[in-house]
Short mmCIF file of C-alpha atoms in Angstrom, two decimals:
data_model
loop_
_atom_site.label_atom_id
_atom_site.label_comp_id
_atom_site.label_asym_id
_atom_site.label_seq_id
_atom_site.Cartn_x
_atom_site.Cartn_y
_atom_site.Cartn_z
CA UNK P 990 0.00 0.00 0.00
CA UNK P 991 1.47 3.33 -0.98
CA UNK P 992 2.50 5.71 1.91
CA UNK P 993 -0.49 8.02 3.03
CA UNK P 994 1.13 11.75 2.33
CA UNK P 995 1.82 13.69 5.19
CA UNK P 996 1.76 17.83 5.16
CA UNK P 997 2.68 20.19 7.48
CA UNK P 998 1.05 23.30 8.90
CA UNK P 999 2.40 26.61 10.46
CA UNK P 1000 0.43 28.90 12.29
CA UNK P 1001 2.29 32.40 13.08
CA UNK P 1002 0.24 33.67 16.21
CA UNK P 1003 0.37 37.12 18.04
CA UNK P 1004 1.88 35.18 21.30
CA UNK P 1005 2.51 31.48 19.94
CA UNK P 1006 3.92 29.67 16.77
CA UNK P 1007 2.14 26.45 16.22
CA UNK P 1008 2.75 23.48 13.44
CA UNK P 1009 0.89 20.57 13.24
CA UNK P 1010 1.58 17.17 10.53
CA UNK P 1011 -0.95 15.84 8.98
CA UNK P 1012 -1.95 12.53 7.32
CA UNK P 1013 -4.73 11.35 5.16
CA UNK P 1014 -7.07 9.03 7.36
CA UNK P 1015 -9.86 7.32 5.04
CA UNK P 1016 -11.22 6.04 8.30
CA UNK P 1017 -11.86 9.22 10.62
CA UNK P 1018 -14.64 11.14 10.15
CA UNK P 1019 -12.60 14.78 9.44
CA UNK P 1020 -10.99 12.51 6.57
CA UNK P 1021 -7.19 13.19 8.21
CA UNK P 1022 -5.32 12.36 11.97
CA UNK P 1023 -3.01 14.82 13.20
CA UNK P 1024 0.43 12.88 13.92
CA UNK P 1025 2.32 15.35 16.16
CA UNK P 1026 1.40 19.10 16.88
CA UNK P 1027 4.17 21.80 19.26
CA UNK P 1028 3.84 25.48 20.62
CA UNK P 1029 6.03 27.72 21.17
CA UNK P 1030 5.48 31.16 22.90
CA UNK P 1031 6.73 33.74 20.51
CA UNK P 1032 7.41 36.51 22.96
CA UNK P 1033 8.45 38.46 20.39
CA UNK P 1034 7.20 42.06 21.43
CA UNK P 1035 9.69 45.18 20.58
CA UNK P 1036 10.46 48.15 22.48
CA UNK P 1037 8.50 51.22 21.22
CA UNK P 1038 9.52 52.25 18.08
CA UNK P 1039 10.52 55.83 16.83
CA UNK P 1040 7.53 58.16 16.14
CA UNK P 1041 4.79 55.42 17.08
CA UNK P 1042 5.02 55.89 20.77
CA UNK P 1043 3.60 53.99 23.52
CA UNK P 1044 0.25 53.34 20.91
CA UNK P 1045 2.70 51.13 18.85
CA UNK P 1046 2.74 47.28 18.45
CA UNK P 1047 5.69 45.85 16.85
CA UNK P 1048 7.21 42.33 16.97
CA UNK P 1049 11.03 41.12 16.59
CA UNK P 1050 10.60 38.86 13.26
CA UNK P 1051 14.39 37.00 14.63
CA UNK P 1052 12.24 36.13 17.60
CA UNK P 1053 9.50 34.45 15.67
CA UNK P 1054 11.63 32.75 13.34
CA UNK P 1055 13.21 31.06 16.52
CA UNK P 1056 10.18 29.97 17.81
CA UNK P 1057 9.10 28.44 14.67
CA UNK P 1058 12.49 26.69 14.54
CA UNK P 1059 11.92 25.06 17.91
CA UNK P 1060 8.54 24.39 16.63
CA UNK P 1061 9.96 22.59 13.82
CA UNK P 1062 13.04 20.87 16.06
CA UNK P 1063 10.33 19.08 18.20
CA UNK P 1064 8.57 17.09 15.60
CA UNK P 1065 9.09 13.65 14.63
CA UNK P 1066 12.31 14.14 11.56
CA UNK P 1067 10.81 10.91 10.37
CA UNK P 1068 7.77 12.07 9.30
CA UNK P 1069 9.14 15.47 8.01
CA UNK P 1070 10.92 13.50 5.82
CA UNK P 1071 7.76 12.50 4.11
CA UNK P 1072 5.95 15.99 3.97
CA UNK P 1073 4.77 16.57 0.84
CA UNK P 1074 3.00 20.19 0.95
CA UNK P 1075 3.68 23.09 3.57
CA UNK P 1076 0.86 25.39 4.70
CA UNK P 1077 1.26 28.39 6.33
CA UNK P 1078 -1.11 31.29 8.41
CA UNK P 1079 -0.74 33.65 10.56
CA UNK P 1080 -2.16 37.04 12.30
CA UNK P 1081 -4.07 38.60 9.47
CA UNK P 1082 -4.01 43.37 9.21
CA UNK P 1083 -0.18 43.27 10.02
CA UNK P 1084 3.19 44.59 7.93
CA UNK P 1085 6.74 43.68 7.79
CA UNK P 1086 9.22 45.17 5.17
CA UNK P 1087 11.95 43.76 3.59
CA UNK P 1088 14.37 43.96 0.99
CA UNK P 1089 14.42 41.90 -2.41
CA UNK P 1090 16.77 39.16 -2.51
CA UNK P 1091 18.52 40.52 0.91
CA UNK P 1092 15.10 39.45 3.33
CA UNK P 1093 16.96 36.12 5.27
CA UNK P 1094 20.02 34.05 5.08
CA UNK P 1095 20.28 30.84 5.33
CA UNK P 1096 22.67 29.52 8.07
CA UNK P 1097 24.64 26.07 7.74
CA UNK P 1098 25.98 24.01 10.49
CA UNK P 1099 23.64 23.04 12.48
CA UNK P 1100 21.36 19.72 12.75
CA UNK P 1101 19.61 21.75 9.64
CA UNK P 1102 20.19 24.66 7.59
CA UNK P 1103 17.94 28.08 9.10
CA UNK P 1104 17.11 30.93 7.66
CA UNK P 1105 17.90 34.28 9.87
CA UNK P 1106 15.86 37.49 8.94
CA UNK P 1107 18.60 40.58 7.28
CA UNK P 1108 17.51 43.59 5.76
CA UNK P 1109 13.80 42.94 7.56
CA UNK P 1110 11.74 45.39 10.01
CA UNK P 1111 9.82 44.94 13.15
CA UNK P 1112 6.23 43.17 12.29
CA UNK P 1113 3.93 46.44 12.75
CA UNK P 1114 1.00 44.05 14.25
CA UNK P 1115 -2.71 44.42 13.85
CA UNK P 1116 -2.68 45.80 17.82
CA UNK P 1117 -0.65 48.58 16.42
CA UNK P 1118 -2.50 51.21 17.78
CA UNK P 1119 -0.68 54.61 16.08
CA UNK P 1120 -3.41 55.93 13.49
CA UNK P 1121 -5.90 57.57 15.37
CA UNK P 1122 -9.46 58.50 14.59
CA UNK P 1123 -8.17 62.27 13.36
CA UNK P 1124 -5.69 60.46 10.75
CA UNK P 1125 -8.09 57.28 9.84
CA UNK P 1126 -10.81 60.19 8.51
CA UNK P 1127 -8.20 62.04 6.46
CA UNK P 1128 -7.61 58.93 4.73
CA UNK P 1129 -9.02 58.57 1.08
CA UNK P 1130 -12.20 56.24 0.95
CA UNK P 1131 -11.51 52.52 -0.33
CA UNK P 1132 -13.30 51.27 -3.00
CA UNK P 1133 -13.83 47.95 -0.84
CA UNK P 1134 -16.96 46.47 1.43
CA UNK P 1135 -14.27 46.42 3.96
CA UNK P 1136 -13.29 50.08 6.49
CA UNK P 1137 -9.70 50.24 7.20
CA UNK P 1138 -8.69 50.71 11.22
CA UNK P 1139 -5.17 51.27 13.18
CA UNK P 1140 -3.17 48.04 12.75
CA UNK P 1141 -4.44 47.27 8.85
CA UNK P 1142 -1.39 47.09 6.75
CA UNK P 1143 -2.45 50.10 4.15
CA UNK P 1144 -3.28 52.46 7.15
CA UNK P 1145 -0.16 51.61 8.49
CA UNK P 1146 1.84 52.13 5.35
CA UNK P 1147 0.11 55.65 5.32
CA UNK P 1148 0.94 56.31 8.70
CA UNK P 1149 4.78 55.60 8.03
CA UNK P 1150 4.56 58.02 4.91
CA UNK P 1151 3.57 60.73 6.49
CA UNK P 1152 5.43 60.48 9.78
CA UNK P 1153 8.90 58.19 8.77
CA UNK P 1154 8.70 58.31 5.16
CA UNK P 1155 12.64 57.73 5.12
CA UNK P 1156 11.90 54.38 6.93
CA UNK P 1157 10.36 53.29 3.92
CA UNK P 1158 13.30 53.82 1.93
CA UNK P 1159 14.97 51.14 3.31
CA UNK P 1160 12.68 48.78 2.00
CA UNK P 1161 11.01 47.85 -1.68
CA UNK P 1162 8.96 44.41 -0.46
CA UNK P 1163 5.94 44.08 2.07
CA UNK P 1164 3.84 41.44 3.62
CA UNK P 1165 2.55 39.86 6.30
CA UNK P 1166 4.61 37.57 8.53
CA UNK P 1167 3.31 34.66 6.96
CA UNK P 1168 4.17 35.92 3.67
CA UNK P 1169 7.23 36.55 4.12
CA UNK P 1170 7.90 33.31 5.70
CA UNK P 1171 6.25 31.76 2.88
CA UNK P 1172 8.89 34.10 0.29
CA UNK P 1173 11.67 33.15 2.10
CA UNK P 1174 11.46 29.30 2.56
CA UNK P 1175 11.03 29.41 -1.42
CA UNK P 1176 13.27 31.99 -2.55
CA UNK P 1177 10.47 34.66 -3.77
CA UNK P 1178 11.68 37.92 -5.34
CA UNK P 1179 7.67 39.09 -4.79
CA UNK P 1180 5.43 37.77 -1.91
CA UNK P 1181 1.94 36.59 -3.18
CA UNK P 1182 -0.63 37.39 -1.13
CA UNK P 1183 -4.03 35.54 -0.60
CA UNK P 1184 -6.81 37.67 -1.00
CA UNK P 1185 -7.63 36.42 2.46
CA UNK P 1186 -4.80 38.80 3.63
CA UNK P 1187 -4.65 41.50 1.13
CA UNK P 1188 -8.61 42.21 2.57
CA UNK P 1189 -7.37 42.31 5.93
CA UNK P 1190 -4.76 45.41 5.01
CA UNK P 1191 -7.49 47.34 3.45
CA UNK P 1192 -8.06 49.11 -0.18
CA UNK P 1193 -8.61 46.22 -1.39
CA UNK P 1194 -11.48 44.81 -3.76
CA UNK P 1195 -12.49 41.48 -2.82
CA UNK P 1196 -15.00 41.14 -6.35
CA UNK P 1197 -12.27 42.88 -8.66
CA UNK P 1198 -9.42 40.76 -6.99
CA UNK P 1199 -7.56 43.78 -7.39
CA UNK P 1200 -5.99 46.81 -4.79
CA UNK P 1201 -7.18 50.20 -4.89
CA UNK P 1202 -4.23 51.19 -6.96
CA UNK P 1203 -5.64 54.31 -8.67
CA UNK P 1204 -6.65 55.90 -5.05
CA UNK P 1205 -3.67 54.94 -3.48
CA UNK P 1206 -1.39 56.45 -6.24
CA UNK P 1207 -2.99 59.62 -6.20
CA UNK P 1208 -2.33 59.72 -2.32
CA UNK P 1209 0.88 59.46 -2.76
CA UNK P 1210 1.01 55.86 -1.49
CA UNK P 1211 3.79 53.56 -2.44
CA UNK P 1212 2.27 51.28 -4.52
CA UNK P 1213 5.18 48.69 -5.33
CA UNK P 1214 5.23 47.40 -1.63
CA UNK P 1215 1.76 45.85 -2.53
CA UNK P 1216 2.23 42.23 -3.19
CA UNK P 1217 0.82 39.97 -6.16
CA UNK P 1218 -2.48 38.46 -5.75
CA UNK P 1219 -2.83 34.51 -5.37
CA UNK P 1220 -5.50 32.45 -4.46
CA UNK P 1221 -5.86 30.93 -1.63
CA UNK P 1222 -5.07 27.08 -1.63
CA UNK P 1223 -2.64 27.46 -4.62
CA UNK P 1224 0.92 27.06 -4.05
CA UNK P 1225 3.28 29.81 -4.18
CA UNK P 1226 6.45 28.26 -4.70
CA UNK P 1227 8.44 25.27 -3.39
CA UNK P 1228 11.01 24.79 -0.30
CA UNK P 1229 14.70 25.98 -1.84
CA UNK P 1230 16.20 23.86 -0.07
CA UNK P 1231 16.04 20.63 2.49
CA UNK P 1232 14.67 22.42 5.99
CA UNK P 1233 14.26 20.51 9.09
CA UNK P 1234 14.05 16.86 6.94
CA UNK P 1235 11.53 18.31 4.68
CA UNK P 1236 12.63 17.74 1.05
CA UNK P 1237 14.03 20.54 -1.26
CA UNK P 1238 11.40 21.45 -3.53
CA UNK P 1239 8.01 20.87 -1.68
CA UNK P 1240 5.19 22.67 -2.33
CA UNK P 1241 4.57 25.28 -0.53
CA UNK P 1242 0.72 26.77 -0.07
CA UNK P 1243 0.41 31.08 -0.34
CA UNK P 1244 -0.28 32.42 3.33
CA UNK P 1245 -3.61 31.86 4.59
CA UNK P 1246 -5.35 34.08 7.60
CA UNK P 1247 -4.69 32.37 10.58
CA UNK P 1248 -9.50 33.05 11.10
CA UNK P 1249 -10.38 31.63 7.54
CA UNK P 1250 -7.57 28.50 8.40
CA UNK P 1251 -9.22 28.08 12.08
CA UNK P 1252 -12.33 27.74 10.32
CA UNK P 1253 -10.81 25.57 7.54
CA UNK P 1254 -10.33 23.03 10.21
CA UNK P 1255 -13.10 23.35 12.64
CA UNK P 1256 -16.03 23.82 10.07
CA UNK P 1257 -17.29 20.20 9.28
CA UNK P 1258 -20.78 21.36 8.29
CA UNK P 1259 -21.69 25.15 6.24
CA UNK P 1260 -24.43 25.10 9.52
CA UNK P 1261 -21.59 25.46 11.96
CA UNK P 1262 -20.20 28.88 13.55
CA UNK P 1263 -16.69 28.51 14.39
CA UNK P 1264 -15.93 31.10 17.87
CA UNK P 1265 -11.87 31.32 18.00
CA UNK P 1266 -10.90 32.92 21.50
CA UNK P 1267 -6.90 33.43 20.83
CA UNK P 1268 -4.93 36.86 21.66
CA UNK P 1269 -8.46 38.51 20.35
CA UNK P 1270 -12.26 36.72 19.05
CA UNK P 1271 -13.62 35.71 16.22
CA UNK P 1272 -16.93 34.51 15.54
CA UNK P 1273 -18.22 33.57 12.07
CA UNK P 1274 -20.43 31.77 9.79
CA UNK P 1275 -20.24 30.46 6.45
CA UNK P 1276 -22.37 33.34 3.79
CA UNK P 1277 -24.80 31.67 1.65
CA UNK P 1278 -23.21 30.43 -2.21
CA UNK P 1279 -23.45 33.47 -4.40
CA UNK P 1280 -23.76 36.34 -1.62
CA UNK P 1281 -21.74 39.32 -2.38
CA UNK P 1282 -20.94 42.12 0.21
CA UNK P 1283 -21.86 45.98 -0.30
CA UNK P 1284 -19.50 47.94 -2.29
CA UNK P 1285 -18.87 50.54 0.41
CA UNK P 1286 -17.34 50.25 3.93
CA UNK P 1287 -19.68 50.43 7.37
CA UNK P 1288 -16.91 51.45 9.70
CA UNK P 1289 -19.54 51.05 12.58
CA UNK P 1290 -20.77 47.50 11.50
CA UNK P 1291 -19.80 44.96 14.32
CA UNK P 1292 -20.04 41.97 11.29
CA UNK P 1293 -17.48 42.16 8.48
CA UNK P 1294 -17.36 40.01 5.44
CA UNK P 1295 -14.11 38.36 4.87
CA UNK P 1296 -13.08 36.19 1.73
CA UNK P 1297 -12.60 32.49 2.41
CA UNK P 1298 -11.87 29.65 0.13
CA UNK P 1299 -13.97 29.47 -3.58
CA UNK P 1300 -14.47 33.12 -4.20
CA UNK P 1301 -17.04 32.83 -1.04
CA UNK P 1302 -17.43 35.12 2.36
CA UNK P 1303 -17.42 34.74 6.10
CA UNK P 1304 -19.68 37.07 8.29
CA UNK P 1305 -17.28 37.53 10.53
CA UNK P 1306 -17.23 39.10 14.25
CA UNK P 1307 -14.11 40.41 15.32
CA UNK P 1308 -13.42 41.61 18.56
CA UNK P 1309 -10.21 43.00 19.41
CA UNK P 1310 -10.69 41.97 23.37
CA UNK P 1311 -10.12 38.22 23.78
CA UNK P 1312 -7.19 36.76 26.15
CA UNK P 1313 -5.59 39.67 26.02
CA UNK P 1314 -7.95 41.28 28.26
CA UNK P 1315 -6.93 38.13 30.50
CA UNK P 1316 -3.54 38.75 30.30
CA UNK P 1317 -4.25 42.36 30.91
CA UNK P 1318 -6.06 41.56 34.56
CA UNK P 1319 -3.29 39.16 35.40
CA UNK P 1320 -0.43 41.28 34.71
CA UNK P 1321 -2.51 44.05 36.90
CA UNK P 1322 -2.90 41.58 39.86
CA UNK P 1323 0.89 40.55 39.62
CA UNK P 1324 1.60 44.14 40.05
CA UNK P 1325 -1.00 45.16 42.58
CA UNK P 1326 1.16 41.87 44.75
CA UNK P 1327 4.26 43.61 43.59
CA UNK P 1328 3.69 46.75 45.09
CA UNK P 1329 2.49 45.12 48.40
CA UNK P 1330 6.35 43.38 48.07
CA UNK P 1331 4.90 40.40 47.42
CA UNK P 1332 6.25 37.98 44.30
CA UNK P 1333 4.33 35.89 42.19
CA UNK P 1334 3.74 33.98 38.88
CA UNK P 1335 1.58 34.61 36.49
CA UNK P 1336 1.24 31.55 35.35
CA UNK P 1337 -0.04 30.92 39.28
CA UNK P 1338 -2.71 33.66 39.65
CA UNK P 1339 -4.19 32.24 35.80
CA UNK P 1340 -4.61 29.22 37.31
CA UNK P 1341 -5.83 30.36 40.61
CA UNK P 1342 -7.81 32.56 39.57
CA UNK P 1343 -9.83 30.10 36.39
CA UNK P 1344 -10.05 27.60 39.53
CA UNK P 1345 -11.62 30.35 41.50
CA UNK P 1346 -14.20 31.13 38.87
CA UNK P 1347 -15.41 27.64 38.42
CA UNK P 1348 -16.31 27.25 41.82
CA UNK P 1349 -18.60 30.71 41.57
CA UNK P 1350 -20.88 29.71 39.34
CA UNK P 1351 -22.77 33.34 39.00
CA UNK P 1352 -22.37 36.62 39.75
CA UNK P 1353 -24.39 39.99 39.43
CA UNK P 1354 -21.38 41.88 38.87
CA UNK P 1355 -20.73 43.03 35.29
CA UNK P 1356 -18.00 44.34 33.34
CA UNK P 1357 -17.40 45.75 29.96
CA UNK P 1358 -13.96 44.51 29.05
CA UNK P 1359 -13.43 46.62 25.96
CA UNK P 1360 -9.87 47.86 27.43
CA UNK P 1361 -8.71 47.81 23.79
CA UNK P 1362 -12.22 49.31 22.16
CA UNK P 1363 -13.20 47.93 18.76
CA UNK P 1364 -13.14 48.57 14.88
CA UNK P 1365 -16.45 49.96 15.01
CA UNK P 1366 -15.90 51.78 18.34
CA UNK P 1367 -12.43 52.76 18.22
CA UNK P 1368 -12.57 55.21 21.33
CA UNK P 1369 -14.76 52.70 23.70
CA UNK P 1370 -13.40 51.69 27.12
CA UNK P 1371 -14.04 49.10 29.50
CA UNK P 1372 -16.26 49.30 32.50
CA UNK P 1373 -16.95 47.81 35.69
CA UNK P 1374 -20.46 48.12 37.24
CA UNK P 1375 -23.07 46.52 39.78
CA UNK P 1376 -20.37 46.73 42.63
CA UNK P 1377 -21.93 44.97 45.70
CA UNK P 1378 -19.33 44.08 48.77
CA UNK P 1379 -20.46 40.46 48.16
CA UNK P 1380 -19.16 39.90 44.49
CA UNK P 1381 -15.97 41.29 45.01
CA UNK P 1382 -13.78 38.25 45.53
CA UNK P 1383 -11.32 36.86 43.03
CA UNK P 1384 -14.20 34.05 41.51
CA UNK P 1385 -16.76 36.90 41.64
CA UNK P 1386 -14.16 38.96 39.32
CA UNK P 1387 -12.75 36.62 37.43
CA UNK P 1388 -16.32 35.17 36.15
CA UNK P 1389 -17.51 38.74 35.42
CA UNK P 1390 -14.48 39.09 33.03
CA UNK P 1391 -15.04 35.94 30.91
CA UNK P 1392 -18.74 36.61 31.02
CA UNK P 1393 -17.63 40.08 29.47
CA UNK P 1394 -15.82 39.17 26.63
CA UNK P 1395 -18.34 36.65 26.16
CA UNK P 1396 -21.54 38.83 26.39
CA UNK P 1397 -19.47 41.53 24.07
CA UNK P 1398 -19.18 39.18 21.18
CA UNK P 1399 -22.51 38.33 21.36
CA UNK P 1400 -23.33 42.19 21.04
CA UNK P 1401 -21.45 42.12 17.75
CA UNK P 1402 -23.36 38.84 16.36
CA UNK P 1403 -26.11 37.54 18.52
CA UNK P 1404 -27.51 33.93 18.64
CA UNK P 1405 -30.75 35.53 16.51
CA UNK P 1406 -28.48 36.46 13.68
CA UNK P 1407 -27.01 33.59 13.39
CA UNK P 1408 -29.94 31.11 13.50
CA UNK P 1409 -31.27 33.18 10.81
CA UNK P 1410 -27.92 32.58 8.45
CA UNK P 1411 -28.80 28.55 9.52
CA UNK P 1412 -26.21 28.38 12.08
CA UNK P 1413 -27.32 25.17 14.09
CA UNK P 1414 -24.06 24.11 15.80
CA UNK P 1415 -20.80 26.59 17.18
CA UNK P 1416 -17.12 24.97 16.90
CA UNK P 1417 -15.23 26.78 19.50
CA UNK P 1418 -11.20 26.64 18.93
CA UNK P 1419 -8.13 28.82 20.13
CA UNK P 1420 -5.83 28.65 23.00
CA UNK P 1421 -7.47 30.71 25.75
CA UNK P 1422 -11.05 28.86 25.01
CA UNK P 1423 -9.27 25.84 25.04
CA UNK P 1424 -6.88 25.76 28.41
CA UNK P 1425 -10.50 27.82 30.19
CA UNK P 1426 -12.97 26.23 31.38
CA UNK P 1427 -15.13 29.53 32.64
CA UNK P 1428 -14.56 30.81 29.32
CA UNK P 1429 -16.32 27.92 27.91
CA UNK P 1430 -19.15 27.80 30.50
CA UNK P 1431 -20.03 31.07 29.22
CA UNK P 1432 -19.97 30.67 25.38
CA UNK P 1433 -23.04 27.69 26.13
CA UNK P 1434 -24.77 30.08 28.08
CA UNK P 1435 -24.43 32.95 25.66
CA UNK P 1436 -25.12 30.45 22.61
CA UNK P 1437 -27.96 28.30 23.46
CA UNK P 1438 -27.00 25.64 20.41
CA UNK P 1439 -25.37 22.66 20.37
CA UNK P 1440 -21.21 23.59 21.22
CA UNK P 1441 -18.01 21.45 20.55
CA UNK P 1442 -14.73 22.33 21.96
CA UNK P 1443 -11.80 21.83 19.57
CA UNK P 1444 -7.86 22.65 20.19
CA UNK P 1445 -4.93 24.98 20.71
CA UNK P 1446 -3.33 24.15 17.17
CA UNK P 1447 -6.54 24.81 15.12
CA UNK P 1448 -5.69 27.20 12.35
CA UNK P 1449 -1.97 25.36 11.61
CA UNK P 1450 -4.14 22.20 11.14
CA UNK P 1451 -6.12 24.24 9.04
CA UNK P 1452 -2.92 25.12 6.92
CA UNK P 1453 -1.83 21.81 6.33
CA UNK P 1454 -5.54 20.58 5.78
CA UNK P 1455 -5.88 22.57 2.54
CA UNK P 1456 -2.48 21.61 1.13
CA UNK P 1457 -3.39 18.23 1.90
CA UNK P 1458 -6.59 17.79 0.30
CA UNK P 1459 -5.51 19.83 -2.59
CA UNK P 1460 -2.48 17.15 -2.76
CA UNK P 1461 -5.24 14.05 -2.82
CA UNK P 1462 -7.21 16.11 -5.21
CA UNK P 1463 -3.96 16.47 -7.94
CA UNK P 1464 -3.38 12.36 -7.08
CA UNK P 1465 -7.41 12.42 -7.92
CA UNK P 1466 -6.91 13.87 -11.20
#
């Protein structure tokens, strides 16, 4: 019997790196087992850079390149040897620059040759909070169903042009970070960019497959850093050369958003809702065959409609406050201990506190955990309200935060909406639904359907799902 082929996924994260091998599996249900999975915390986060100040968001691209490495290092080399197809994703709105044919090197000498990022920026990261609401509105309008907000790639670009425009000297190439990944490990002189991606920079036309090129010339906007367009599931190039067992010359798939890959993978029927709880949220459902989005933006729509696979559309709704906000409440109790001289983990007060929350099943306290705002309420900030001195401990607290981000998403999409698109079953995924249980306590009492719990490595399974079925389709044909 001929070997089953094998692929492997990447996911590029906001806090984590994940990859995931996959193998054709006639015999499971999904159609494919997932042989080994690793994650790696990226904690790749740069000092402030010039001119942004502290509303910047930038990540060191050496440190994510070393966490994908030890991603890579902890897999089985046996069965990298028999990957056929590489598929990569990653956090969707951000920008890195680099320059042609100078982006990496690759370094000999150790257990496998690596490639080291050169003439290559921070990652400006869709967090990235340096366009404000003043410099969004002077903006020209995109010819696109989709606004543009801080952290998308274009707005960024426009940012840097106005306030560092000899940064952008420096550099003739941009992408996201799973582009350029994708341009390096094949030896790209141009990224090419799913439409998946070149949405989520903005000024771009999702029906025209095309950027706003006209509008952003006129602007002033530099134009060559926009990448080719690709589709998504087609391959962009192939591996230069053997990496971490995998072959020289294997295909490799053009970067896919890390939301349409979680989906990808978690989506068994076109009536399931996928919820992703990761660094932010993302809720969405599957649009209808044949629906097309408006032709102008709704910057105060909570739903957005973002391209997936076949020329078709998510509803997606995207909240910028997910774990983060968790992070955000940890990080203040760790300090709050600090400055009473007290030291302690965070890792500790997570897990105290989760443990807390499951043992207080309800509370009447609420809170608004928007410490980040959203897209379609930029300038919106958290709140805390029905203080009584009996829901004040750390369950009481800690429940009224999960409940929040929770209870916020369903603002943005409610269960109504999404029984009428013929939603009849939510696939939850991501790495703080997965590792909380209060988290998902609340998503079944929010979403009164039928709700399966899936895991941390979602979207890179996702990745190497669709170069994997597009490998048993070509076999197929």
């Amino acid at each position: 019997m001929a070997a089953r082929p094998i692929t492997l996924g990447i996911d590029l994260g906001t806090t984590s790196v994940k990859a995931a091998l996959l193998r054709a599996a006639p015999d499971e249900p999904s159609g494919f087992a997932v042989l080994a999975s690793c994650a790696r915390a990226a904690r790749a986060e740069a000092a402030e850079s010039a001119g942004a100040g502290p509303q910047g968001r930038e990540q060191d691209v050496s440190r994510i390149l070393q966490a994908l490495h030890e991603c890579l290092a902890a897999l089985p080399r046996q069965q990298l040897r028999s990957v056929v197809g590489i598929g990569v994703s990653g956090q969707m709105h951000g920008v890195v620059f680099w320059k042609t044919g100078q982006g990496c090197e690759w370094i000999e000498g150790g257990i496998t040759p690596v490639f080291e990022p050169r003439a290559v920026s921070h990652l400006v990261t869709w967090q990235d909070g340096r366009c404000s609401s003043e410099f969004l509105a002077s903006l020209p309008q995109p010819k696109s169903h989709l606004s543009v907000a801080t952290g998308f790639g274009c707005a960024t670009i426009f940012w840097l042009l106005k306030y560092c425009p000899e940064f952008l000297k420096s550099y003739d190439t941009a992408g996201t970070i799973h582009d350029y990944v994708v341009a390096m490990l094949c030896g790209l002189p141009r990224p090419r960019m799913s439409d998946q991606n070149a949405a989520s920079w903005g000024y771009f036309n999702t029906q025209s497959q095309s950027w706003n090129v006209e509008i952003l010339r006129s602007s002033g906007f530099p134009v060559h850093l926009l990448p080719d367009i690709a589709e998504p599931g087609s391959v962009a190039g192939r591996t230069s050369t053997m990496w971490f067992e995998i072959p020289e010359g294997t295909e490799v798939g053009v970067a896919l958003g890390d939301l349409q890959a979680s989906v990808y993978s978690c989506m068994a029927q076109r009536t399931d809702a996928v919820l992703n709880i990761s660094t932010s949220v993302q809720l969405a459902a599957s649009m209808p065959s044949g629906f097309q989005p408006g032709e102008t933006p709704d910057p105060t729509a909570p739903v957005a409609y973002f391209p997936y696979f076949g020329r078709t559309y998510l509803g997606v709704a995207a909240s910028l406050n997910g774990g983060n906000v968790l992070a955000t409440f940890v990080h203040m109790l760790v300090q709050w201990m600090a400055d009473l001289g007290l030291e302690v983990e965070e890792s500790t007060v997570y897990s105290r506190m989760i443990q807390a929350a499951v043992q207080q099943r309800d509370t009447h306290l609420t809170i608004i955990p928007t410490v980040l705002g959203e897209r379609h309420l930029p300038d919106q900030l958290a709140s805390v309200t029905r203080i009584s001195s009996s829901d004040l401990s750390l369950g009481h607290v800690t429940r009224a935060v999960c409940r929040g981000i929770v209870q916020n998403l369903h603002s943005m999409l409610p269960i109504q909406q999404l029984q009428e698109w013929g939603v009849e079953r939510v696939m939850g995924s991501g790495s703080a639904l997965s590792r909380n249980e209060v988290l998902k306590q609340e998503v079944q009492r929010a979403f009164p359907l039928p709700v399966s719990f899936g895991q941390d490595v979602d979207a890179a399974v996702g990745a190497a799902l669709v170069m994997l079925r597009r490998h048993l389709n070509q076999k197929e044909s």
